[in-house]
PDB file of C-alpha atoms in Angstrom:
ATOM      1  CA  MET A1013     -19.986 -26.742 -12.665  1.00 38.00           C
ATOM      2  CA  VAL A1014     -18.991 -25.116  -9.375  1.00 41.00           C
ATOM      3  CA  HIS A1015     -18.073 -21.417  -9.373  1.00 46.00           C
ATOM      4  CA  ALA A1016     -15.803 -20.058  -6.681  1.00 53.00           C
ATOM      5  CA  SER A1017     -16.930 -16.873  -4.975  1.00 60.00           C
ATOM      6  CA  ALA A1018     -14.712 -13.797  -5.214  1.00 58.00           C
ATOM      7  CA  GLY A1019     -13.809 -14.325  -1.554  1.00 56.00           C
ATOM      8  CA  SER A1020     -12.681 -17.943  -1.979  1.00 72.00           C
ATOM      9  CA  ALA A1021     -10.851 -17.093  -5.208  1.00 76.00           C
ATOM     10  CA  LYS A1022      -8.982 -14.364  -3.307  1.00 77.00           C
ATOM     11  CA  THR A1023      -8.062 -16.811  -0.551  1.00 80.00           C
ATOM     12  CA  MET A1024      -6.463 -19.175  -3.063  1.00 87.00           C
ATOM     13  CA  LEU A1025      -4.716 -16.308  -4.866  1.00 88.00           C
ATOM     14  CA  ARG A1026      -3.371 -14.947  -1.542  1.00 87.00           C
ATOM     15  CA  LEU A1027      -1.633 -18.240  -0.790  1.00 89.00           C
ATOM     16  CA  GLN A1028      -0.002 -18.253  -4.213  1.00 93.00           C
ATOM     17  CA  MET A1029       0.987 -14.576  -4.144  1.00 94.00           C
ATOM     18  CA  ARG A1030       2.652 -14.748  -0.716  1.00 95.00           C
ATOM     19  CA  ALA A1031       5.114 -17.227  -2.230  1.00 94.00           C
ATOM     20  CA  VAL A1032       5.527 -15.083  -5.356  1.00 96.00           C
ATOM     21  CA  ARG A1033       6.255 -11.973  -3.275  1.00 96.00           C
ATOM     22  CA  LYS A1034       8.726 -13.835  -1.060  1.00 96.00           C
ATOM     23  CA  GLU A1035      10.633 -15.083  -4.098  1.00 97.00           C
ATOM     24  CA  ALA A1036      10.603 -11.630  -5.734  1.00 97.00           C
ATOM     25  CA  ALA A1037      12.014 -10.113  -2.521  1.00 96.00           C
ATOM     26  CA  ARG A1038      14.790 -12.714  -2.513  1.00 96.00           C
ATOM     27  CA  LYS A1039      15.673 -12.037  -6.160  1.00 97.00           C
ATOM     28  CA  THR A1040      15.481  -8.218  -5.916  1.00 95.00           C
ATOM     29  CA  PRO A1041      16.909  -7.078  -2.562  1.00 94.00           C
ATOM     30  CA  ASP A1042      17.433  -3.522  -3.892  1.00 95.00           C
ATOM     31  CA  ALA A1043      13.825  -3.069  -5.069  1.00 95.00           C
ATOM     32  CA  ALA A1044      13.140  -0.236  -2.594  1.00 95.00           C
ATOM     33  CA  ASP A1045      15.927   1.854  -4.118  1.00 93.00           C
ATOM     34  CA  GLN A1046      14.809   1.028  -7.667  1.00 94.00           C
ATOM     35  CA  LEU A1047      11.337   2.451  -6.968  1.00 95.00           C
ATOM     36  CA  LEU A1048      12.718   5.994  -6.838  1.00 93.00           C
ATOM     37  CA  THR A1049      13.975   5.809 -10.416  1.00 95.00           C
ATOM     38  CA  HIS A1050      10.419   5.197 -11.659  1.00 97.00           C
ATOM     39  CA  LEU A1051       8.438   7.671  -9.548  1.00 96.00           C
ATOM     40  CA  PRO A1052       7.048  10.503 -11.719  1.00 96.00           C
ATOM     41  CA  ALA A1053       8.392  13.872 -10.563  1.00 94.00           C
ATOM     42  CA  ALA A1054       4.876  15.347 -10.729  1.00 94.00           C
ATOM     43  CA  LEU A1055       3.699  12.876  -8.094  1.00 95.00           C
ATOM     44  CA  LEU A1056       6.521  13.843  -5.741  1.00 93.00           C
ATOM     45  CA  THR A1057       5.749  17.549  -5.553  1.00 91.00           C
ATOM     46  CA  GLY A1058       2.892  19.390  -3.869  1.00 93.00           C
ATOM     47  CA  ARG A1059       2.005  16.713  -1.297  1.00 96.00           C
ATOM     48  CA  LYS A1060       1.130  17.880   2.210  1.00 97.00           C
ATOM     49  CA  VAL A1061       0.895  14.520   4.012  1.00 98.00           C
ATOM     50  CA  VAL A1062       2.122  11.180   2.705  1.00 98.00           C
ATOM     51  CA  ALA A1063       1.142   8.052   4.597  1.00 98.00           C
ATOM     52  CA  GLY A1064       3.282   4.967   4.194  1.00 97.00           C
ATOM     53  CA  TYR A1065       3.817   1.807   6.190  1.00 96.00           C
ATOM     54  CA  ARG A1066       6.566  -0.115   7.941  1.00 93.00           C
ATOM     55  CA  ALA A1067       7.545  -3.078   5.770  1.00 93.00           C
ATOM     56  CA  HIS A1068       6.810  -6.492   7.207  1.00 90.00           C
ATOM     57  CA  GLY A1069       8.190  -9.756   5.875  1.00 91.00           C
ATOM     58  CA  ALA A1070       8.662  -9.650   2.095  1.00 94.00           C
ATOM     59  CA  GLU A1071       6.884  -6.307   1.552  1.00 95.00           C
ATOM     60  CA  ILE A1072       8.873  -3.699  -0.341  1.00 95.00           C
ATOM     61  CA  ASP A1073      10.294  -1.163   2.095  1.00 95.00           C
ATOM     62  CA  PRO A1074       8.680   2.219   1.356  1.00 97.00           C
ATOM     63  CA  TRP A1075      11.076   4.168   3.577  1.00 96.00           C
ATOM     64  CA  PRO A1076      13.427   5.463   0.809  1.00 95.00           C
ATOM     65  CA  LEU A1077      10.349   6.631  -1.118  1.00 96.00           C
ATOM     66  CA  MET A1078       8.831   8.252   1.973  1.00 97.00           C
ATOM     67  CA  GLN A1079      12.121  10.069   2.652  1.00 96.00           C
ATOM     68  CA  ALA A1080      11.986  11.469  -0.905  1.00 96.00           C
ATOM     69  CA  PHE A1081       8.474  12.810  -0.223  1.00 97.00           C
ATOM     70  CA  ALA A1082       9.699  14.318   3.065  1.00 97.00           C
ATOM     71  CA  LYS A1083      12.597  16.048   1.266  1.00 96.00           C
ATOM     72  CA  ALA A1084      10.026  17.453  -1.169  1.00 96.00           C
ATOM     73  CA  GLY A1085       8.137  19.025   1.766  1.00 97.00           C
ATOM     74  CA  ALA A1086       5.524  16.444   2.790  1.00 98.00           C
ATOM     75  CA  ARG A1087       4.842  15.402   6.370  1.00 98.00           C
ATOM     76  CA  ILE A1088       5.099  11.653   6.864  1.00 98.00           C
ATOM     77  CA  ALA A1089       2.543   9.478   8.639  1.00 98.00           C
ATOM     78  CA  LEU A1090       2.242   5.808   9.471  1.00 98.00           C
ATOM     79  CA  PRO A1091      -0.947   3.798  10.032  1.00 97.00           C
ATOM     80  CA  ALA A1092      -2.194   2.724  13.431  1.00 96.00           C
ATOM     81  CA  ALA A1093      -5.091   0.379  14.159  1.00 94.00           C
ATOM     82  CA  VAL A1094      -7.203   1.698  17.020  1.00 93.00           C
ATOM     83  CA  SER A1095      -9.485  -1.341  16.762  1.00 92.00           C
ATOM     84  CA  LEU A1096      -9.554  -4.352  14.457  1.00 88.00           C
ATOM     85  CA  ASP A1097     -12.768  -3.378  12.675  1.00 88.00           C
ATOM     86  CA  ALA A1098     -12.331   0.410  12.345  1.00 92.00           C
ATOM     87  CA  PRO A1099     -10.465   2.388   9.678  1.00 94.00           C
ATOM     88  CA  LEU A1100      -6.788   2.965  10.378  1.00 95.00           C
ATOM     89  CA  VAL A1101      -5.666   6.374  11.606  1.00 97.00           C
ATOM     90  CA  PHE A1102      -2.478   7.962  10.315  1.00 98.00           C
ATOM     91  CA  ARG A1103      -0.123   9.422  12.896  1.00 98.00           C
ATOM     92  CA  ALA A1104       2.834  11.734  12.305  1.00 98.00           C
ATOM     93  CA  TYR A1105       6.168   9.954  12.161  1.00 97.00           C
ATOM     94  CA  ALA A1106       9.799  10.951  11.708  1.00 94.00           C
ATOM     95  CA  ASP A1107      12.811   8.655  11.656  1.00 90.00           C
ATOM     96  CA  GLY A1108      13.604   7.643  15.216  1.00 91.00           C
ATOM     97  CA  ASP A1109      10.206   8.494  16.744  1.00 95.00           C
ATOM     98  CA  ALA A1110       8.894   6.108  19.382  1.00 95.00           C
ATOM     99  CA  LEU A1111       6.675   3.227  18.280  1.00 96.00           C
ATOM    100  CA  ALA A1112       4.211   1.092  20.227  1.00 95.00           C
ATOM    101  CA  SER A1113       2.056  -1.908  19.305  1.00 95.00           C
ATOM    102  CA  ASP A1114      -1.349  -0.896  17.958  1.00 94.00           C
ATOM    103  CA  ALA A1115      -4.610  -2.882  18.283  1.00 93.00           C
ATOM    104  CA  ALA A1116      -3.359  -5.299  15.602  1.00 90.00           C
ATOM    105  CA  GLY A1117       0.003  -5.753  17.321  1.00 90.00           C
ATOM    106  CA  VAL A1118       1.866  -3.759  14.651  1.00 91.00           C
ATOM    107  CA  PRO A1119       4.547  -1.249  15.714  1.00 94.00           C
ATOM    108  CA  SER A1120       2.984   2.170  15.052  1.00 96.00           C
ATOM    109  CA  PRO A1121       3.495   5.779  16.139  1.00 97.00           C
ATOM    110  CA  ILE A1122       2.500   6.310  19.767  1.00 96.00           C
ATOM    111  CA  ALA A1123      -1.004   7.534  20.618  1.00 94.00           C
ATOM    112  CA  GLU A1124       0.311  11.010  21.481  1.00 96.00           C
ATOM    113  CA  ALA A1125       1.547  11.557  17.899  1.00 97.00           C
ATOM    114  CA  ALA A1126      -0.555  13.964  15.828  1.00 97.00           C
ATOM    115  CA  ILE A1127      -3.251  12.403  13.643  1.00 97.00           C
ATOM    116  CA  LEU A1128      -2.790  13.545  10.042  1.00 98.00           C
ATOM    117  CA  GLU A1129      -5.053  13.375   6.969  1.00 97.00           C
ATOM    118  CA  PRO A1130      -2.979  12.133   4.009  1.00 98.00           C
ATOM    119  CA  ASP A1131      -3.412  13.312   0.434  1.00 97.00           C
ATOM    120  CA  LEU A1132      -1.301  10.362  -0.767  1.00 98.00           C
ATOM    121  CA  VAL A1133      -1.375   6.874   0.732  1.00 98.00           C
ATOM    122  CA  ILE A1134       1.297   4.287  -0.077  1.00 98.00           C
ATOM    123  CA  THR A1135      -0.084   0.786   0.442  1.00 96.00           C
ATOM    124  CA  PRO A1136       1.491  -2.649   0.603  1.00 94.00           C
ATOM    125  CA  LEU A1137      -0.203  -5.452  -1.309  1.00 94.00           C
ATOM    126  CA  LEU A1138      -0.043  -9.095  -2.279  1.00 94.00           C
ATOM    127  CA  ALA A1139      -1.269  -8.707  -5.863  1.00 95.00           C
ATOM    128  CA  PHE A1140      -2.550  -6.084  -8.288  1.00 96.00           C
ATOM    129  CA  ASP A1141      -3.938  -5.862 -11.795  1.00 95.00           C
ATOM    130  CA  ASN A1142      -3.727  -3.136 -14.435  1.00 94.00           C
ATOM    131  CA  ARG A1143      -7.196  -1.822 -13.486  1.00 93.00           C
ATOM    132  CA  GLY A1144      -5.818  -0.803 -10.105  1.00 95.00           C
ATOM    133  CA  ALA A1145      -7.455  -3.626  -8.177  1.00 93.00           C
ATOM    134  CA  ARG A1146      -5.473  -4.433  -5.043  1.00 93.00           C
ATOM    135  CA  MET A1147      -5.409  -7.598  -2.988  1.00 91.00           C
ATOM    136  CA  GLY A1148      -4.145  -7.159   0.560  1.00 86.00           C
ATOM    137  CA  GLN A1149      -3.747  -9.570   3.455  1.00 80.00           C
ATOM    138  CA  GLY A1150      -7.511 -10.046   3.821  1.00 70.00           C
ATOM    139  CA  GLY A1151      -8.326  -8.057   6.942  1.00 74.00           C
ATOM    140  CA  GLY A1152      -9.973  -5.206   5.027  1.00 78.00           C
ATOM    141  CA  HIS A1153      -8.016  -2.544   6.947  1.00 88.00           C
ATOM    142  CA  TYR A1154      -6.968  -0.560   3.882  1.00 93.00           C
ATOM    143  CA  ASP A1155     -10.346  -0.931   2.141  1.00 92.00           C
ATOM    144  CA  ARG A1156     -12.164   0.526   5.187  1.00 93.00           C
ATOM    145  CA  THR A1157      -9.534   3.224   5.595  1.00 95.00           C
ATOM    146  CA  LEU A1158      -9.445   4.315   1.946  1.00 96.00           C
ATOM    147  CA  ALA A1159     -13.247   4.378   1.764  1.00 95.00           C
ATOM    148  CA  ALA A1160     -13.357   6.654   4.838  1.00 95.00           C
ATOM    149  CA  LEU A1161     -10.602   8.938   3.488  1.00 96.00           C
ATOM    150  CA  ARG A1162     -12.219   9.201   0.042  1.00 96.00           C
ATOM    151  CA  ALA A1163     -15.566  10.076   1.627  1.00 95.00           C
ATOM    152  CA  ARG A1164     -13.916  13.162   3.151  1.00 95.00           C
ATOM    153  CA  SER A1165     -11.570  14.374   0.412  1.00 95.00           C
ATOM    154  CA  PRO A1166      -9.582  13.252  -2.649  1.00 95.00           C
ATOM    155  CA  VAL A1167      -6.636  10.993  -1.892  1.00 97.00           C
ATOM    156  CA  PHE A1168      -4.144   9.423  -4.304  1.00 98.00           C
ATOM    157  CA  VAL A1169      -3.470   5.752  -3.554  1.00 98.00           C
ATOM    158  CA  LEU A1170      -0.142   4.297  -4.679  1.00 98.00           C
ATOM    159  CA  GLY A1171       0.436   0.575  -4.335  1.00 97.00           C
ATOM    160  CA  LEU A1172       3.991  -0.720  -3.906  1.00 97.00           C
ATOM    161  CA  ALA A1173       4.756  -4.125  -5.328  1.00 97.00           C
ATOM    162  CA  TYR A1174       7.276  -6.230  -7.144  1.00 97.00           C
ATOM    163  CA  ALA A1175       6.490  -6.511 -10.851  1.00 97.00           C
ATOM    164  CA  ALA A1176       5.992 -10.258 -10.307  1.00 97.00           C
ATOM    165  CA  GLN A1177       2.925  -9.485  -8.165  1.00 97.00           C
ATOM    166  CA  GLN A1178       0.882  -8.355 -11.174  1.00 97.00           C
ATOM    167  CA  VAL A1179      -1.908 -10.744 -12.147  1.00 96.00           C
ATOM    168  CA  ALA A1180      -4.396 -10.697 -15.016  1.00 94.00           C
ATOM    169  CA  ARG A1181      -7.376  -9.895 -12.793  1.00 92.00           C
ATOM    170  CA  ILE A1182      -8.069  -9.591  -9.073  1.00 89.00           C
ATOM    171  CA  PRO A1183     -11.433 -11.135  -8.105  1.00 81.00           C
ATOM    172  CA  ALA A1184     -13.432  -8.002  -7.222  1.00 76.00           C
ATOM    173  CA  GLU A1185     -15.793  -7.510  -4.309  1.00 80.00           C
ATOM    174  CA  PRO A1186     -18.026  -4.447  -3.735  1.00 81.00           C
ATOM    175  CA  HIS A1187     -15.986  -3.128  -0.781  1.00 84.00           C
ATOM    176  CA  ASP A1188     -12.631  -3.217  -2.622  1.00 86.00           C
ATOM    177  CA  GLN A1189     -10.925   0.174  -2.940  1.00 94.00           C
ATOM    178  CA  PRO A1190      -8.895   0.664  -6.138  1.00 94.00           C
ATOM    179  CA  LEU A1191      -5.381   1.993  -6.505  1.00 97.00           C
ATOM    180  CA  ASP A1192      -4.679   5.070  -8.613  1.00 97.00           C
ATOM    181  CA  ALA A1193      -1.271   3.709  -9.614  1.00 98.00           C
ATOM    182  CA  ILE A1194       1.252   1.010  -8.804  1.00 98.00           C
ATOM    183  CA  LEU A1195       5.001   1.490  -8.436  1.00 98.00           C
ATOM    184  CA  THR A1196       7.279  -1.499  -8.948  1.00 97.00           C
ATOM    185  CA  GLU A1197      11.018  -1.974  -9.269  1.00 97.00           C
ATOM    186  CA  LYS A1198      10.450  -2.056 -13.053  1.00 96.00           C
ATOM    187  CA  GLY A1199       8.138   0.916 -13.558  1.00 97.00           C
ATOM    188  CA  TYR A1200       5.141   3.089 -12.780  1.00 97.00           C
ATOM    189  CA  ILE A1201       1.692   1.841 -13.827  1.00 97.00           C
ATOM    190  CA  GLU A1202      -1.328   4.127 -13.913  1.00 96.00           C
ATOM    191  CA  ALA A1203      -4.541   2.231 -13.206  1.00 95.00           C
ATOM    192  CA  ALA A1204      -6.552   1.623 -16.364  1.00 85.00           C
ATOM    193  CA  LYS A1205      -9.920   2.713 -14.939  1.00 71.00           C
ATOM    194  CA  ASP A1206     -11.823   2.267 -18.222  1.00 60.00           C
ATOM    195  CA  LEU A1207     -11.342  -1.510 -18.510  1.00 48.00           C
TER     196      LEU A1207
END
């Protein structure tokens, strides 16, 4: 009997979940607005810096959620890749600020924008499970970044996903960084760390 490694199992799951996410985005075009109805009020208050992302493709747009954090007093930051194998940095961003391509070719705040240390990071994902395991695009950018942030200070990590992106179990690897919670258009899920 041949056993697939966690890495090859993730590769197969990624292919499947890209299609699932695309279909969920098609069926739920107002998902970004629905997220706000499920965000716990306690999570919204007391944040100094909230890092989000600019939605790409079928990812849920975090901007309405990030605006809610800004209205509650948080500074907003977006990720920027300074090299392909280093942790992301988070640069200050406000609606309308200039963007430039980062090392990964993603539009990000310009290099002159202040670098901020988030206490809450909103991450995109392809799949998640109820333990808080997250499967991203496969580049390891968020795993490296979250590991570096957590080595310096506590940070709450909130994954954004469509409910359809939940799977029974993400194949785990030692470098994987868990989510603290997941927010979908159908509800808020705290990671079950004891499973």
